[in-house]
CSV table of C-alpha atoms in Angstrom, one decimal:
chain,number,residue,atom,x,y,z
A,1,UNK,CA,-111.4,-11.4,-156.7
A,2,UNK,CA,-114.6,-11.4,-158.5
A,3,UNK,CA,-116.5,-8.1,-158.4
A,4,UNK,CA,-113.6,-6.3,-156.5
A,5,UNK,CA,-115.2,-3.0,-157.6
A,6,UNK,CA,-118.5,-3.7,-155.4
A,7,UNK,CA,-118.0,-2.8,-151.7
A,8,UNK,CA,-120.3,-2.5,-148.6
A,9,UNK,CA,-122.7,0.2,-150.3
A,10,UNK,CA,-123.2,-1.5,-153.7
A,11,UNK,CA,-126.1,-3.4,-153.2
A,12,UNK,CA,-128.2,-0.6,-151.4
A,13,UNK,CA,-127.6,1.8,-154.2
A,14,UNK,CA,-128.7,-0.9,-156.8
A,15,UNK,CA,-131.7,-1.7,-154.7
A,16,UNK,CA,-132.9,1.9,-154.5
A,17,UNK,CA,-132.4,2.5,-158.2
A,18,UNK,CA,-134.5,-0.4,-158.8
A,19,UNK,CA,-137.4,0.1,-156.4
A,20,UNK,CA,-137.6,3.7,-157.5
A,21,UNK,CA,-137.6,2.8,-161.1
A,22,UNK,CA,-134.6,5.2,-162.0
A,23,UNK,CA,-133.4,4.8,-165.7
A,24,UNK,CA,-134.9,2.8,-168.3
A,25,UNK,CA,-136.2,-0.9,-167.8
A,26,UNK,CA,-133.2,-2.3,-169.7
A,27,UNK,CA,-130.7,-0.3,-167.6
A,28,UNK,CA,-132.4,-1.4,-164.2
A,29,UNK,CA,-132.4,-5.1,-165.6
A,30,UNK,CA,-128.5,-5.0,-166.4
A,31,UNK,CA,-127.9,-3.6,-163.0
A,32,UNK,CA,-130.2,-6.3,-161.2
A,33,UNK,CA,-128.3,-9.2,-163.2
A,34,UNK,CA,-125.1,-7.5,-162.1
A,35,UNK,CA,-126.3,-7.4,-158.5
A,36,UNK,CA,-127.6,-11.2,-158.6
A,37,UNK,CA,-124.3,-12.4,-159.8
A,38,UNK,CA,-122.5,-10.5,-157.0
A,39,UNK,CA,-124.7,-12.0,-154.6
A,40,UNK,CA,-124.2,-15.5,-156.1
A,41,UNK,CA,-120.3,-15.0,-156.1
A,42,UNK,CA,-120.0,-14.1,-152.5
A,43,UNK,CA,-122.4,-16.7,-151.6
A,44,UNK,CA,-124.6,-14.4,-149.8
A,45,UNK,CA,-128.5,-14.9,-150.2
A,46,UNK,CA,-129.7,-13.6,-146.9
A,47,UNK,CA,-130.7,-9.9,-148.0
A,48,UNK,CA,-134.2,-8.3,-147.9
A,49,UNK,CA,-133.4,-7.1,-151.6
A,50,UNK,CA,-133.3,-10.5,-153.0
A,51,UNK,CA,-136.9,-10.6,-154.2
A,52,UNK,CA,-136.8,-7.2,-156.2
A,53,UNK,CA,-133.3,-7.7,-157.5
A,54,UNK,CA,-134.5,-11.3,-158.7
A,55,UNK,CA,-137.8,-10.0,-160.2
A,56,UNK,CA,-136.2,-7.2,-162.0
A,57,UNK,CA,-133.1,-9.3,-163.3
A,58,UNK,CA,-135.5,-11.8,-165.1
A,59,UNK,CA,-133.3,-14.7,-163.9
A,60,UNK,CA,-135.8,-15.9,-161.4
A,61,UNK,CA,-133.2,-17.8,-159.3
A,62,UNK,CA,-134.4,-20.0,-156.5
A,63,UNK,CA,-133.0,-18.8,-153.0
A,64,UNK,CA,-131.1,-21.5,-151.8
A,65,UNK,CA,-132.4,-23.1,-148.6
A,66,UNK,CA,-129.2,-23.4,-146.9
A,67,UNK,CA,-127.5,-19.9,-146.3
A,68,UNK,CA,-123.9,-19.9,-145.3
A,69,UNK,CA,-123.1,-18.6,-141.8
A,70,UNK,CA,-122.0,-15.0,-141.7
A,71,UNK,CA,-118.9,-16.2,-139.7
A,72,UNK,CA,-118.1,-19.1,-142.3
A,73,UNK,CA,-115.2,-17.0,-144.0
A,74,UNK,CA,-112.1,-16.3,-142.0
A,75,UNK,CA,-111.6,-13.2,-144.1
A,76,UNK,CA,-112.6,-10.0,-142.2
A,77,UNK,CA,-113.8,-8.1,-145.3
A,78,UNK,CA,-116.1,-10.9,-146.5
A,79,UNK,CA,-117.7,-11.3,-143.1
A,80,UNK,CA,-118.4,-7.6,-142.6
A,81,UNK,CA,-119.7,-7.6,-146.3
A,82,UNK,CA,-122.1,-10.4,-145.5
A,83,UNK,CA,-123.4,-8.6,-142.5
A,84,UNK,CA,-124.2,-5.5,-144.2
A,85,UNK,CA,-126.0,-7.2,-147.1
A,86,UNK,CA,-128.0,-9.2,-144.7
A,87,UNK,CA,-129.0,-5.8,-142.7
A,88,UNK,CA,-127.5,-7.2,-139.6
A,89,UNK,CA,-126.2,-3.7,-138.7
A,90,UNK,CA,-125.9,-4.1,-135.0
A,91,UNK,CA,-123.6,-7.0,-135.4
A,92,UNK,CA,-121.8,-5.2,-138.3
A,93,UNK,CA,-121.2,-2.2,-136.2
A,94,UNK,CA,-119.7,-4.2,-133.3
A,95,UNK,CA,-117.6,-6.2,-135.9
A,96,UNK,CA,-116.1,-2.9,-137.3
A,97,UNK,CA,-115.6,-1.1,-134.2
A,98,UNK,CA,-113.7,-4.0,-132.4
A,99,UNK,CA,-111.4,-4.6,-135.4
A,100,UNK,CA,-107.7,-4.0,-134.1
A,101,UNK,CA,-105.7,-1.5,-136.4
A,102,UNK,CA,-102.3,-0.1,-135.9
A,103,UNK,CA,-102.2,3.4,-134.8
A,104,UNK,CA,-101.1,4.8,-138.2
A,105,UNK,CA,-104.6,3.5,-139.4
A,106,UNK,CA,-106.7,4.8,-136.7
A,107,UNK,CA,-108.6,7.6,-138.7
A,108,UNK,CA,-109.1,5.4,-141.9
A,109,UNK,CA,-110.7,2.9,-139.6
A,110,UNK,CA,-112.9,5.6,-138.3
A,111,UNK,CA,-113.7,6.7,-141.8
A,112,UNK,CA,-115.1,3.2,-142.5
A,113,UNK,CA,-117.0,3.3,-139.4
A,114,UNK,CA,-118.6,6.7,-140.0
A,115,UNK,CA,-119.6,5.7,-143.7
A,116,UNK,CA,-121.3,2.4,-142.2
A,117,UNK,CA,-123.1,4.6,-139.6
A,118,UNK,CA,-124.5,6.9,-142.2
A,119,UNK,CA,-125.5,3.7,-144.4
A,120,UNK,CA,-127.9,2.5,-141.4
A,121,UNK,CA,-128.6,6.0,-140.7
A,122,UNK,CA,-127.2,5.9,-136.9
A,123,UNK,CA,-126.7,9.7,-136.8
A,124,UNK,CA,-126.2,9.8,-133.1
A,125,UNK,CA,-123.3,7.4,-133.7
A,126,UNK,CA,-122.1,9.7,-136.3
A,127,UNK,CA,-121.8,12.6,-133.9
A,128,UNK,CA,-120.2,10.8,-131.1
A,129,UNK,CA,-117.6,9.7,-133.5
A,130,UNK,CA,-117.0,13.1,-134.7
A,131,UNK,CA,-116.3,14.1,-131.0
A,132,UNK,CA,-113.2,11.9,-131.3
A,133,UNK,CA,-111.7,14.2,-134.1
A,134,UNK,CA,-113.0,17.7,-133.2
A,135,UNK,CA,-109.8,18.7,-131.5
A,136,UNK,CA,-107.7,17.5,-134.5
A,137,UNK,CA,-106.9,20.8,-136.0
A,138,UNK,CA,-103.2,20.7,-136.9
A,139,UNK,CA,-101.8,17.4,-138.6
A,140,UNK,CA,-98.2,17.3,-138.3
A,141,UNK,CA,-98.1,14.1,-136.2
A,142,UNK,CA,-100.5,12.2,-138.9
A,143,UNK,CA,-99.5,10.5,-142.0
A,144,UNK,CA,-100.8,12.2,-145.1
A,145,UNK,CA,-103.3,9.2,-145.6
A,146,UNK,CA,-104.6,9.7,-142.0
A,147,UNK,CA,-104.9,13.6,-142.8
A,148,UNK,CA,-107.2,12.8,-145.7
A,149,UNK,CA,-109.3,10.4,-143.7
A,150,UNK,CA,-109.7,13.2,-141.2
A,151,UNK,CA,-110.8,15.3,-143.9
A,152,UNK,CA,-113.4,13.0,-145.7
A,153,UNK,CA,-114.5,12.3,-142.2
A,154,UNK,CA,-115.4,15.9,-141.7
A,155,UNK,CA,-117.2,16.2,-145.0
A,156,UNK,CA,-119.3,12.9,-144.2
A,157,UNK,CA,-120.4,14.8,-141.0
A,158,UNK,CA,-121.6,17.6,-142.7
A,159,UNK,CA,-123.5,15.4,-145.2
A,160,UNK,CA,-125.1,13.6,-142.3
A,161,UNK,CA,-126.6,16.9,-141.1
A,162,UNK,CA,-128.2,17.5,-144.6
A,163,UNK,CA,-129.6,13.8,-144.5
A,164,UNK,CA,-131.1,14.9,-141.0
A,165,UNK,CA,-132.7,18.1,-142.7
A,166,UNK,CA,-130.5,20.1,-140.5
A,167,UNK,CA,-129.3,22.5,-143.5
A,168,UNK,CA,-128.0,25.3,-141.4
A,169,UNK,CA,-125.9,22.9,-139.1
A,170,UNK,CA,-124.4,21.4,-142.3
A,171,UNK,CA,-123.6,24.6,-143.9
A,172,UNK,CA,-122.3,26.0,-140.4
A,173,UNK,CA,-120.1,22.8,-139.9
A,174,UNK,CA,-118.7,22.6,-143.4
A,175,UNK,CA,-117.7,26.4,-143.4
A,176,UNK,CA,-116.2,26.1,-140.0
A,177,UNK,CA,-113.6,23.4,-140.8
A,178,UNK,CA,-113.0,24.9,-144.4
A,179,UNK,CA,-112.0,28.0,-142.8
A,180,UNK,CA,-109.7,26.2,-140.4
A,181,UNK,CA,-108.4,23.6,-143.0
A,182,UNK,CA,-108.6,25.0,-146.6
A,183,UNK,CA,-107.4,21.7,-147.8
A,184,UNK,CA,-110.5,20.1,-146.8
A,185,UNK,CA,-111.6,19.4,-150.3
A,186,UNK,CA,-108.3,18.6,-151.7
A,187,UNK,CA,-108.3,15.0,-151.0
A,188,UNK,CA,-107.5,12.4,-153.6
A,189,UNK,CA,-110.2,10.1,-154.8
A,190,UNK,CA,-110.7,6.7,-153.1
A,191,UNK,CA,-111.4,3.4,-154.7
A,192,UNK,CA,-114.8,3.3,-156.1
A,193,UNK,CA,-115.7,0.2,-154.0
A,194,UNK,CA,-115.1,2.2,-150.9
A,195,UNK,CA,-117.3,5.2,-151.8
A,196,UNK,CA,-120.5,5.8,-150.0
A,197,UNK,CA,-121.3,9.5,-151.1
A,198,UNK,CA,-120.2,10.3,-154.5
A,199,UNK,CA,-118.6,13.9,-155.1
A,200,UNK,CA,-121.9,14.9,-157.1
A,201,UNK,CA,-123.8,14.1,-153.7
A,202,UNK,CA,-121.7,15.8,-151.6
A,203,UNK,CA,-121.6,18.8,-153.7
A,204,UNK,CA,-125.5,18.7,-153.9
A,205,UNK,CA,-125.8,18.4,-150.1
A,206,UNK,CA,-123.3,21.4,-149.4
A,207,UNK,CA,-125.1,23.7,-152.2
A,208,UNK,CA,-128.8,23.1,-151.2
A,209,UNK,CA,-127.8,23.7,-147.6
A,210,UNK,CA,-126.2,27.0,-148.5
A,211,UNK,CA,-128.9,28.1,-150.6
A,212,UNK,CA,-131.4,27.4,-147.8
A,213,UNK,CA,-129.4,28.7,-144.8
A,214,UNK,CA,-127.8,32.0,-145.9
A,215,UNK,CA,-130.2,34.8,-146.0
A,216,UNK,CA,-131.3,36.5,-149.1
A,217,UNK,CA,-129.9,39.6,-148.2
A,218,UNK,CA,-126.5,38.0,-147.4
A,219,UNK,CA,-126.0,36.4,-150.8
A,220,UNK,CA,-124.3,39.5,-152.4
A,221,UNK,CA,-121.7,39.6,-149.4
A,222,UNK,CA,-121.0,35.8,-149.8
A,223,UNK,CA,-120.5,35.7,-153.4
A,224,UNK,CA,-117.8,38.4,-153.1
A,225,UNK,CA,-115.9,37.1,-150.0
A,226,UNK,CA,-112.3,36.5,-151.0
A,227,UNK,CA,-112.3,33.5,-148.8
A,228,UNK,CA,-115.1,32.1,-150.7
A,229,UNK,CA,-113.3,31.9,-154.2
A,230,UNK,CA,-111.8,28.4,-153.5
A,231,UNK,CA,-115.3,27.2,-152.4
A,232,UNK,CA,-116.9,28.2,-155.5
A,233,UNK,CA,-114.2,26.5,-157.8
A,234,UNK,CA,-115.6,23.2,-156.1
A,235,UNK,CA,-119.2,24.4,-156.2
A,236,UNK,CA,-120.0,26.1,-159.4
A,237,UNK,CA,-123.5,25.1,-159.2
A,238,UNK,CA,-123.9,27.0,-156.0
A,239,UNK,CA,-122.5,30.2,-157.5
A,240,UNK,CA,-125.0,29.8,-160.4
A,241,UNK,CA,-127.8,29.7,-158.3
A,242,UNK,CA,-126.8,32.5,-156.0
A,243,UNK,CA,-126.3,34.7,-159.0
A,244,UNK,CA,-129.8,34.0,-160.3
A,245,UNK,CA,-131.4,34.5,-156.8
A,246,UNK,CA,-129.3,38.0,-156.6
A,247,UNK,CA,-130.8,39.1,-159.8
A,248,UNK,CA,-134.4,38.1,-158.6
A,249,UNK,CA,-134.3,35.8,-161.6
A,250,UNK,CA,-136.6,33.3,-159.6
A,251,UNK,CA,-138.2,31.6,-162.7
A,252,UNK,CA,-134.7,30.7,-164.0
A,253,UNK,CA,-133.5,29.6,-160.6
A,254,UNK,CA,-136.5,27.3,-159.9
A,255,UNK,CA,-135.9,25.9,-163.7
A,256,UNK,CA,-132.6,24.8,-162.5
A,257,UNK,CA,-133.7,23.8,-158.8
A,258,UNK,CA,-136.4,21.6,-160.3
A,259,UNK,CA,-134.2,20.4,-163.3
A,260,UNK,CA,-132.0,17.5,-164.0
A,261,UNK,CA,-128.9,19.1,-162.3
A,262,UNK,CA,-130.4,19.2,-158.8
A,263,UNK,CA,-134.0,17.6,-158.5
A,264,UNK,CA,-133.5,14.7,-160.8
A,265,UNK,CA,-130.2,14.1,-159.1
A,266,UNK,CA,-131.6,14.2,-155.6
A,267,UNK,CA,-134.4,11.9,-156.6
A,268,UNK,CA,-131.8,9.4,-157.9
A,269,UNK,CA,-129.9,9.2,-154.8
A,270,UNK,CA,-130.8,7.1,-151.6
A,271,UNK,CA,-128.7,9.8,-149.6
A,272,UNK,CA,-130.4,13.0,-150.9
A,273,UNK,CA,-134.0,11.9,-151.4
A,274,UNK,CA,-135.3,11.8,-148.1
A,275,UNK,CA,-134.5,15.4,-147.2
A,276,UNK,CA,-135.3,16.7,-150.7
A,277,UNK,CA,-138.9,17.6,-150.4
A,278,UNK,CA,-138.4,19.4,-147.0
A,279,UNK,CA,-135.5,21.3,-148.7
A,280,UNK,CA,-138.0,22.2,-151.5
A,281,UNK,CA,-140.7,23.6,-149.1
A,282,UNK,CA,-138.0,25.6,-147.4
A,283,UNK,CA,-136.5,27.1,-150.5
A,284,UNK,CA,-140.1,27.7,-151.9
A,285,UNK,CA,-141.0,29.6,-148.6
A,286,UNK,CA,-137.9,31.6,-148.5
A,287,UNK,CA,-139.0,33.2,-151.8
A,288,UNK,CA,-142.6,33.6,-150.7
A,289,UNK,CA,-141.3,35.7,-147.7
A,290,UNK,CA,-139.3,37.8,-150.2
A,291,UNK,CA,-142.7,38.8,-151.8
A,292,UNK,CA,-144.6,39.1,-148.6
A,293,UNK,CA,-142.0,41.7,-147.4
A,294,UNK,CA,-142.7,43.9,-150.3
A,295,UNK,CA,-146.5,43.6,-150.9
A,296,UNK,CA,-149.5,43.3,-148.6
A,297,UNK,CA,-151.4,41.6,-151.5
A,298,UNK,CA,-150.0,39.0,-153.9
A,299,UNK,CA,-152.1,36.9,-156.6
A,300,UNK,CA,-151.3,33.4,-156.6
A,301,UNK,CA,-151.5,33.2,-160.2
A,302,UNK,CA,-148.8,35.9,-160.3
A,303,UNK,CA,-146.7,34.1,-158.0
A,304,UNK,CA,-147.0,30.9,-160.0
A,305,UNK,CA,-146.2,32.6,-163.3
A,306,UNK,CA,-143.2,34.6,-161.8
A,307,UNK,CA,-141.6,31.5,-160.0
A,308,UNK,CA,-142.7,28.7,-162.5
A,309,UNK,CA,-144.5,26.8,-159.5
A,310,UNK,CA,-147.8,25.4,-159.5
A,311,UNK,CA,-150.8,27.3,-158.1
A,312,UNK,CA,-151.8,24.3,-156.4
A,313,UNK,CA,-148.2,23.9,-154.8
A,314,UNK,CA,-148.3,27.5,-153.8
A,315,UNK,CA,-151.5,27.5,-152.1
A,316,UNK,CA,-150.8,24.3,-150.2
A,317,UNK,CA,-147.3,25.7,-149.0
A,318,UNK,CA,-148.8,28.9,-147.6
A,319,UNK,CA,-151.6,27.1,-145.9
A,320,UNK,CA,-148.9,25.0,-144.2
A,321,UNK,CA,-147.0,28.1,-143.4
A,322,UNK,CA,-150.0,29.9,-142.1
A,323,UNK,CA,-150.8,26.8,-139.9
A,324,UNK,CA,-147.3,25.7,-138.6
A,325,UNK,CA,-145.4,29.1,-138.7
A,326,UNK,CA,-148.0,31.4,-137.7
A,327,UNK,CA,-147.6,33.3,-141.0
A,328,UNK,CA,-149.4,36.6,-140.9
A,329,UNK,CA,-151.1,36.0,-144.1
A,330,UNK,CA,-154.9,34.9,-145.2
A,331,UNK,CA,-155.9,33.3,-148.3
A,332,UNK,CA,-158.8,35.1,-150.0
A,333,UNK,CA,-159.8,33.3,-153.3
A,334,UNK,CA,-156.7,33.8,-155.5
A,335,UNK,CA,-155.0,36.4,-153.5
A,336,UNK,CA,-152.7,36.3,-150.5
A,337,UNK,CA,-153.6,39.1,-148.1
A,338,UNK,CA,-151.8,40.4,-144.8
A,339,UNK,CA,-154.0,39.6,-142.0
A,340,UNK,CA,-155.4,42.7,-140.6
A,341,UNK,CA,-156.7,40.8,-137.4
A,342,UNK,CA,-153.1,39.4,-136.8
A,343,UNK,CA,-151.9,42.8,-137.4
A,344,UNK,CA,-154.1,44.5,-134.8
A,345,UNK,CA,-153.1,41.5,-132.5
A,346,UNK,CA,-149.5,42.2,-133.0
A,347,UNK,CA,-150.1,46.0,-132.2
A,348,UNK,CA,-152.0,45.1,-129.0
A,349,UNK,CA,-149.2,42.9,-128.0
A,350,UNK,CA,-146.6,45.5,-128.8
A,351,UNK,CA,-148.3,48.0,-126.9
A,352,UNK,CA,-148.6,45.9,-124.0
A,353,UNK,CA,-144.9,45.2,-124.0
A,354,UNK,CA,-144.3,48.9,-124.2
A,355,UNK,CA,-146.6,49.6,-121.2
A,356,UNK,CA,-144.8,47.1,-119.2
A,357,UNK,CA,-141.4,48.6,-120.0
A,358,UNK,CA,-142.5,52.1,-119.3
A,359,UNK,CA,-144.0,50.9,-116.0
A,360,UNK,CA,-140.8,49.2,-115.0
A,361,UNK,CA,-138.7,52.2,-115.9
A,362,UNK,CA,-141.1,54.6,-113.8
A,363,UNK,CA,-140.7,52.2,-110.9
A,364,UNK,CA,-137.0,52.4,-111.1
A,365,UNK,CA,-137.0,56.0,-111.3
A,366,UNK,CA,-139.2,56.2,-108.2
A,367,UNK,CA,-136.7,53.8,-106.4
A,368,UNK,CA,-133.8,56.4,-107.4
A,369,UNK,CA,-135.9,59.2,-106.0
A,370,UNK,CA,-136.6,57.6,-102.9
A,371,UNK,CA,-133.0,56.8,-102.5
A,372,UNK,CA,-132.0,60.2,-103.0
A,373,UNK,CA,-134.5,61.5,-100.4
A,374,UNK,CA,-133.4,59.1,-98.1
A,375,UNK,CA,-129.8,60.2,-98.5
A,376,UNK,CA,-130.6,63.8,-98.4
A,377,UNK,CA,-132.5,63.2,-95.3
A,378,UNK,CA,-129.4,61.5,-93.7
A,379,UNK,CA,-127.3,64.6,-94.6
A,380,UNK,CA,-129.8,66.9,-93.0
A,381,UNK,CA,-130.2,64.9,-89.8
A,382,UNK,CA,-126.5,64.7,-89.6
A,383,UNK,CA,-126.0,68.6,-90.3
A,384,UNK,CA,-128.8,69.4,-87.6
A,385,UNK,CA,-127.3,67.2,-85.0
A,386,UNK,CA,-123.9,69.2,-85.4
A,387,UNK,CA,-125.5,72.6,-85.4
A,388,UNK,CA,-127.6,71.8,-82.3
A,389,UNK,CA,-124.4,70.7,-80.5
A,390,UNK,CA,-122.7,74.1,-81.3
A,391,UNK,CA,-125.8,76.5,-80.9
A,392,UNK,CA,-127.3,77.7,-77.6
A,393,UNK,CA,-130.3,75.7,-76.4
A,394,UNK,CA,-132.7,78.8,-77.0
A,395,UNK,CA,-131.7,78.6,-80.6
A,396,UNK,CA,-131.7,75.1,-81.0
A,397,UNK,CA,-135.3,74.9,-79.5
A,398,UNK,CA,-136.7,77.2,-82.0
A,399,UNK,CA,-136.1,75.0,-84.8
A,400,UNK,CA,-137.8,72.0,-83.5
A,401,UNK,CA,-140.8,72.4,-85.6
A,402,UNK,CA,-138.9,72.4,-88.8
A,403,UNK,CA,-139.0,69.3,-91.0
A,404,UNK,CA,-137.7,67.9,-94.3
A,405,UNK,CA,-140.2,69.6,-96.4
A,406,UNK,CA,-139.6,73.2,-95.0
A,407,UNK,CA,-135.8,72.6,-95.6
A,408,UNK,CA,-136.7,71.2,-99.2
A,409,UNK,CA,-139.1,74.2,-100.1
A,410,UNK,CA,-136.6,76.9,-99.1
A,411,UNK,CA,-133.9,75.0,-100.9
A,412,UNK,CA,-136.0,74.8,-104.1
A,413,UNK,CA,-137.2,78.5,-104.0
A,414,UNK,CA,-134.0,80.5,-102.8
A,415,UNK,CA,-131.1,78.4,-103.8
A,416,UNK,CA,-129.2,79.9,-107.0
A,417,UNK,CA,-128.5,76.5,-107.9
A,418,UNK,CA,-132.2,76.2,-109.1
A,419,UNK,CA,-133.0,79.8,-110.4
A,420,UNK,CA,-130.3,79.8,-113.0
A,421,UNK,CA,-128.5,82.7,-111.2
A,422,UNK,CA,-124.9,82.7,-109.9
């Protein structure tokens, strides 16, 4: 079969690389030629990428007016491939989900479905599909291949959270299942034509999510967790980054972060690129906060030299943080200063909270005192009733003018329980 190494996801990746000018002109031309040959071999010309591929290839092939129907081929894989290439994602999803499979291939079919859902960025569909396997913890009833499919699905779900810029959720979900199933990452490779996300892309998604989500003050604990040893064996880049951050080697960290191992890889991937600008902002902001905690005034120029970040970028980031996150900082020339006005506002707000709390506690005390007085009055009334029933009328009548305050005053001044004597 011609081009058997090119599956559902091949054309989308090639089109991205060409449209974003990744690689040299000659490299892009060769990729475009291969893609055009692929389209001609499978007789599928109905793709939104035709013009860009045709131009980059230099072949200048006229697009056929008669386009074969997607249903012309009886072969299931060929029909599905044409629907995806044509971006008829609704039809493709229906076609994929209604394929009849045997019970021992159920999770492998779900794996193909989730890859397709990620391809067309149907993340709601991804989460709904994940619900089907969330209770699968032990695998004794599954074949080895089905177990491997379950693990790959979970890794893909974690990756989908990264693509939605939900870095904490990506990190949380991944480590939840890694702690339950230590073999999560020990699945054999699948054929290249079936790969949606490469190992490198998945590693970067998890690494970036960890660096962003785990608090700076928790990095040290995370690095030395015994349970994290297998993780770092699979994610050495994450460990290198954490060590640089722990040593406050921020300039070296951002050189790594903005270099060819992270930034360039993200820009070359259609699955990493969308979340990358936001990931950069969050990571930079995390380091800014570190400096704001230890100093009331920081020079933008100093931060730029220390972190290896352009002054313009720092200024724009801080302005955005002030506006969107209500950051207690003002910019005065080249200096970032803690806002005295906002500090006073915070103090006033805290005092008002304290006042309300004090008032609440006073009311509680008053209520308790009132309850005690009511109990005491009830006891006294009961005792008085008993005494009146046992004393002569003449004695009882002499006490008619005595009230609760009189009794209380006598008790306060004469009782040994209050004067410390015994």
